[in-house]
Amino acid sequence: MTTTQTAAAVPAAGTGPGTGGQKQSGGVGGTTTLGSGATGASEPAATRGRTSIADTVVVKIAGMAAREIPGVHDMGGGLSRTLGAVRDRVPGGRPNVGRGVKVEVGERQTAIDLDLVVEYGVAITDVARDVRENVIAAVERTTGLEVVEVNVIVNDVHLPEDDDEAAPAETRVA
């Protein structure tokens, strides 16, 4: 995703027309506030107040949706997958569904980058298309944000013999 595309596609929070939506940054991710929210007893109940969606919510939704597609073996770059494997083996550790997902959230729109590891033998273009469609549908349905782009980066292919690495290797000496 280039800076020019991102700036044009995802307006910076608080800079768009109207009074609705503001972005508050805090910690690792920010929070996007959808709708200006009305106050007062005369307003319909459904419009009283504001709805805020943290960036990590979009990350998790996109990560789960991408992993649902057959042919996606794992997500993230080499180092993040290695650290994730260690984290998964720690008792009480939970898998990180956001690994390999980066989002940029504006007032009403979001852009998503995904790092994938695909299974050997699958058509990468088909997997990328299916991932893109599933992620867009899940994020738009769940959050109400418009997904302007989903960039899929395939950074590795999982080979069947990679599963055999856990098997003990033959020693050359007796």
Coordinates of N, CA and C in Angstrom, one line a residue, residues 1-12 104 109 111 148-149 151:
M1 N 0.9 -1.2 0.0 CA 0.0 0.0 0.0 C 0.9 1.2 0.0
T2 N 0.7 2.1 -1.0 CA 1.6 3.3 -1.0 C 0.9 4.4 -0.2
T3 N 1.7 5.4 0.1 CA 1.2 6.5 0.9 C 0.2 7.3 0.2
T4 N 0.4 7.4 -1.1 CA -0.6 8.2 -1.9 C -1.9 7.5 -2.0
Q5 N -2.0 6.2 -2.2 CA -3.2 5.4 -2.2 C -3.9 5.5 -0.9
T6 N -3.2 5.3 0.2 CA -3.7 5.3 1.5 C -4.3 6.6 1.9
A7 N -3.6 7.7 1.6 CA -4.1 9.0 1.9 C -5.4 9.3 1.2
A8 N -5.5 8.9 -0.1 CA -6.7 9.2 -0.8 C -7.8 8.3 -0.5
A9 N -7.5 7.0 -0.2 CA -8.6 6.0 0.0 C -9.1 6.0 1.4
V10 N -8.3 6.2 2.4 CA -8.7 6.2 3.8 C -8.5 7.6 4.4
P11 N -9.5 8.4 4.5 CA -9.3 9.7 5.0 C -8.8 9.7 6.5
A12 N -8.0 10.6 6.7 CA -7.4 10.7 8.1 C -8.6 11.1 9.0
E104 N -5.3 0.0 8.5 CA -5.4 1.4 8.6 C -6.9 1.8 8.6
Q109 N -13.8 4.2 6.5 CA -13.2 3.2 5.6 C -12.0 2.6 6.3
A111 N -8.3 0.0 5.2 CA -7.5 -0.7 4.2 C -6.7 -1.8 5.0
V148 N -11.7 -0.5 1.5 CA -11.3 0.1 0.2 C -10.3 -0.8 -0.5
E149 N -9.5 -1.5 0.2 CA -8.5 -2.4 -0.4 C -8.1 -3.5 0.6
N151 N -4.8 -5.9 0.4 CA -3.5 -6.3 -0.2 C -3.1 -7.6 0.3

